[in-house]
mmCIF file of C-alpha atoms in Angstrom:
data_model
loop_
_atom_site.group_PDB
_atom_site.id
_atom_site.type_symbol
_atom_site.label_atom_id
_atom_site.label_comp_id
_atom_site.label_asym_id
_atom_site.label_seq_id
_atom_site.Cartn_x
_atom_site.Cartn_y
_atom_site.Cartn_z
ATOM 1 C CA MET A 1 -144.582 187.525 -142.057
ATOM 2 C CA LYS A 2 -146.748 184.837 -140.499
ATOM 3 C CA LEU A 3 -146.786 181.631 -142.537
ATOM 4 C CA ASP A 4 -149.603 179.163 -142.264
ATOM 5 C CA PHE A 5 -149.943 175.937 -144.229
ATOM 6 C CA SER A 6 -151.962 177.541 -147.008
ATOM 7 C CA LYS A 7 -149.495 180.356 -147.595
ATOM 8 C CA THR A 8 -146.529 177.991 -147.379
ATOM 9 C CA ASN A 9 -148.168 175.685 -149.909
ATOM 10 C CA LYS A 10 -148.705 178.577 -152.332
ATOM 11 C CA ILE A 11 -145.079 179.685 -151.996
ATOM 12 C CA PHE A 12 -143.913 176.105 -152.530
ATOM 13 C CA ASN A 13 -146.135 175.835 -155.605
ATOM 14 C CA ILE A 14 -144.629 179.018 -157.066
ATOM 15 C CA PHE A 15 -141.154 177.631 -156.352
ATOM 16 C CA LEU A 16 -141.993 174.442 -158.241
ATOM 17 C CA ILE A 17 -143.339 176.427 -161.197
ATOM 18 C CA LEU A 18 -140.130 178.476 -161.316
ATOM 19 C CA LEU A 19 -138.114 175.271 -161.081
ATOM 20 C CA PHE A 20 -139.989 173.813 -164.054
ATOM 21 C CA ILE A 21 -139.380 177.009 -166.034
ATOM 22 C CA VAL A 22 -135.643 176.783 -165.313
ATOM 23 C CA ILE A 23 -135.682 173.193 -166.569
ATOM 24 C CA LEU A 24 -137.612 174.116 -169.729
ATOM 25 C CA ILE A 25 -135.232 176.871 -170.758
ATOM 26 C CA ASP A 26 -132.243 174.678 -169.780
ATOM 27 C CA LEU A 27 -130.644 177.435 -167.715
ATOM 28 C CA ASP A 28 -128.472 175.074 -165.659
ATOM 29 C CA PRO A 29 -127.537 171.687 -167.162
ATOM 30 C CA ALA A 30 -126.618 170.188 -163.772
ATOM 31 C CA LEU A 31 -129.959 171.199 -162.277
ATOM 32 C CA THR A 32 -131.765 169.907 -165.349
ATOM 33 C CA TYR A 33 -129.998 166.542 -164.988
ATOM 34 C CA VAL A 34 -130.863 166.244 -161.258
ATOM 35 C CA ILE A 35 -134.478 167.200 -161.843
ATOM 36 C CA SER A 36 -134.798 164.774 -164.769
ATOM 37 C CA ILE A 37 -133.949 161.949 -162.353
ATOM 38 C CA ILE A 38 -136.638 162.939 -159.809
ATOM 39 C CA LYS A 39 -139.102 164.360 -162.306
ATOM 40 C CA THR A 40 -142.023 162.013 -161.506
ATOM 41 C CA PRO A 41 -142.057 162.506 -157.696
ATOM 42 C CA LEU A 42 -141.588 166.241 -158.186
ATOM 43 C CA LEU A 43 -144.495 166.353 -160.624
ATOM 44 C CA LEU A 44 -146.678 164.415 -158.164
ATOM 45 C CA ILE A 45 -145.769 166.836 -155.370
ATOM 46 C CA TYR A 46 -146.644 169.738 -157.659
ATOM 47 C CA LEU A 47 -150.026 168.200 -158.494
ATOM 48 C CA VAL A 48 -150.830 167.616 -154.806
ATOM 49 C CA SER A 49 -149.841 171.190 -153.993
ATOM 50 C CA THR A 50 -152.010 172.527 -156.813
ATOM 51 C CA ALA A 51 -154.909 170.328 -155.709
ATOM 52 C CA LEU A 52 -154.685 171.724 -152.165
ATOM 53 C CA ILE A 53 -154.697 175.289 -153.490
ATOM 54 C CA LEU A 54 -157.676 174.511 -155.710
ATOM 55 C CA TYR A 55 -159.529 172.860 -152.810
ATOM 56 C CA GLU A 56 -158.943 175.902 -150.595
ATOM 57 C CA PHE A 57 -160.205 178.227 -153.325
ATOM 58 C CA LEU A 58 -163.330 176.139 -153.965
ATOM 59 C CA HIS A 59 -164.010 175.841 -150.231
ATOM 60 C CA LYS A 60 -163.840 179.621 -149.787
ATOM 61 C CA PHE A 61 -165.982 180.147 -152.887
ATOM 62 C CA HIS A 62 -168.593 177.676 -151.618
ATOM 63 C CA GLY A 63 -168.637 179.405 -148.224
ATOM 64 C CA HIS A 64 -169.079 182.762 -149.930
ATOM 65 C CA LEU A 65 -172.009 181.430 -151.977
ATOM 66 C CA ASN A 66 -173.624 179.933 -148.869
ATOM 67 C CA GLU A 67 -173.283 183.241 -147.025
ATOM 68 C CA LYS A 68 -174.736 185.120 -149.984
ATOM 69 C CA ASN A 69 -177.709 182.735 -150.178
ATOM 70 C CA ARG A 70 -178.243 182.981 -146.417
ATOM 71 C CA LEU A 71 -178.306 186.781 -146.625
ATOM 72 C CA LYS A 72 -180.749 186.680 -149.550
ATOM 73 C CA SER A 73 -183.009 184.372 -147.573
ATOM 74 C CA ALA A 74 -182.781 186.593 -144.483
ATOM 75 C CA HIS A 75 -183.571 189.690 -146.577
ATOM 76 C CA LYS A 76 -186.555 187.948 -148.127
ATOM 77 C CA ASP A 77 -187.837 186.961 -144.675
ATOM 78 C CA ILE A 78 -187.380 190.536 -143.449
ATOM 79 C CA GLN A 79 -189.096 191.925 -146.544
ATOM 80 C CA ASP A 80 -192.059 189.570 -146.067
ATOM 81 C CA ALA A 81 -192.336 190.536 -142.395
ATOM 82 C CA LEU A 82 -192.157 194.255 -143.206
ATOM 83 C CA ASN A 83 -194.801 193.980 -145.927
ATOM 84 C CA GLN A 84 -197.254 192.549 -143.394
ATOM 85 C CA LEU A 85 -196.821 195.388 -140.880
ATOM 86 C CA SER A 86 -199.413 198.065 -140.242
ATOM 87 C CA HIS A 87 -198.661 201.775 -140.638
ATOM 88 C CA ASP A 88 -198.140 202.214 -136.874
ATOM 89 C CA GLU A 89 -195.631 199.383 -136.739
ATOM 90 C CA LYS A 90 -193.773 200.765 -139.740
ATOM 91 C CA TYR A 91 -193.768 204.183 -138.080
ATOM 92 C CA PHE A 92 -192.025 202.818 -134.983
ATOM 93 C CA LEU A 93 -189.396 201.108 -137.136
ATOM 94 C CA SER A 94 -188.908 204.292 -139.154
ATOM 95 C CA LEU A 95 -187.972 206.112 -135.934
ATOM 96 C CA PHE A 96 -184.836 203.971 -135.722
ATOM 97 C CA THR A 97 -183.778 204.776 -139.274
ATOM 98 C CA GLU A 98 -184.665 208.484 -139.113
ATOM 99 C CA LYS A 99 -182.618 208.972 -135.949
ATOM 100 C CA GLN A 100 -179.954 206.530 -137.206
ATOM 101 C CA VAL A 101 -179.791 204.705 -133.884
ATOM 102 C CA LEU A 102 -180.084 201.070 -132.896
ATOM 103 C CA GLU A 103 -181.705 201.735 -129.500
ATOM 104 C CA LEU A 104 -184.763 203.777 -128.555
ATOM 105 C CA SER A 105 -187.086 204.019 -125.548
ATOM 106 C CA PHE A 106 -190.796 203.218 -125.866
ATOM 107 C CA ASP A 107 -193.742 202.531 -123.592
ATOM 108 C CA PRO A 108 -193.670 198.755 -122.968
ATOM 109 C CA LYS A 109 -197.479 198.631 -122.749
ATOM 110 C CA ASN A 110 -197.899 199.881 -126.307
ATOM 111 C CA PRO A 111 -199.503 197.069 -128.353
ATOM 112 C CA THR A 112 -197.517 198.053 -131.445
ATOM 113 C CA ILE A 113 -194.274 197.489 -129.554
ATOM 114 C CA GLN A 114 -195.559 194.103 -128.374
ATOM 115 C CA ILE A 115 -196.279 193.088 -131.978
ATOM 116 C CA LEU A 116 -192.799 194.147 -133.105
ATOM 117 C CA LEU A 117 -191.327 192.165 -130.207
ATOM 118 C CA SER A 118 -193.331 189.065 -131.077
ATOM 119 C CA GLN A 119 -192.139 189.257 -134.687
ATOM 120 C CA LYS A 120 -188.558 189.659 -133.424
ATOM 121 C CA LEU A 121 -188.039 192.887 -135.344
ATOM 122 C CA ILE A 122 -186.987 194.636 -132.140
ATOM 123 C CA ILE A 123 -185.272 193.247 -129.048
ATOM 124 C CA ASP A 124 -186.101 194.057 -125.420
ATOM 125 C CA LEU A 125 -182.953 195.231 -123.598
ATOM 126 C CA ASN A 126 -184.569 195.125 -120.107
ATOM 127 C CA LYS A 127 -183.324 198.655 -119.357
ATOM 128 C CA PHE A 128 -185.782 201.178 -118.011
ATOM 129 C CA GLU A 129 -185.756 204.942 -118.344
ATOM 130 C CA GLY A 130 -188.603 206.145 -116.153
ATOM 131 C CA ALA A 131 -191.787 204.544 -117.489
ATOM 132 C CA LYS A 132 -190.163 203.729 -120.814
ATOM 133 C CA LYS A 133 -188.162 200.681 -121.725
ATOM 134 C CA HIS A 134 -185.151 200.477 -124.065
ATOM 135 C CA TYR A 135 -185.533 198.457 -127.254
ATOM 136 C CA ARG A 136 -183.018 197.638 -129.950
ATOM 137 C CA ILE A 137 -183.889 197.068 -133.579
ATOM 138 C CA HIS A 138 -182.603 193.767 -134.933
ATOM 139 C CA PRO A 139 -179.312 194.513 -136.756
ATOM 140 C CA ASN A 140 -180.363 192.700 -139.957
ATOM 141 C CA VAL A 141 -183.644 194.615 -140.017
ATOM 142 C CA TYR A 142 -181.785 197.892 -139.498
ATOM 143 C CA ARG A 143 -179.344 197.122 -142.337
ATOM 144 C CA TYR A 144 -182.226 196.194 -144.624
ATOM 145 C CA LEU A 145 -184.139 199.382 -143.777
ATOM 146 C CA ARG A 146 -181.048 201.516 -144.368
ATOM 147 C CA THR A 147 -180.610 200.048 -147.849
ATOM 148 C CA HIS A 148 -184.357 199.946 -148.673
ATOM 149 C CA PRO A 149 -185.938 202.948 -146.892
ATOM 150 C CA LYS A 150 -189.033 203.037 -149.125
ATOM 151 C CA VAL A 151 -190.286 199.755 -147.644
ATOM 152 C CA LEU A 152 -191.672 201.661 -144.655
ATOM 153 C CA TYR A 153 -193.698 204.165 -146.671
#
C-alpha cells in the first residue's frame, strides 16, 4: 500500500478520533490520564489534520467544478460552430460519426473541407492516400456529435 501525505494524514486523523473515543468512554484510565495532560496540543494537531483534509477536499471539488464549467463552455462553443455550418459541412462531419472513426480521407481541394479546417473542427494529418488527404475530427467535436447526433440534421 503506497502512502502519500494525504493518505497518511487521513489515517492519522482516524487514529486521533479513535483515541478521543477511548478517552470519552474511559476504557483505559492510564491512557486517559496521559492524554488529559497533553490534551491541548493533541486537539490542535487534530484540528490541523482536519483542516488539511478539508482543504484537499475543497481543492478537488473546486477543480472538478472548473473542469465541468470548461467542458460546458467548450460544448457551447462547439454547438455554436455547428449551428452555423451549411448542410455540406454537416454532411462531412456526419461521415465521421456514421462510420464511428476519428480519421477519414477527403480531397484537400474541396472548399467544404477547407472551411472545416479553418473552423478547427477537423485537423489535417499531412498523410496522403493517392489524391486524398487524411483528416481527423477534433476529439471534443466527435464526443459532442456522438452525444448529440441530431445537431447535424
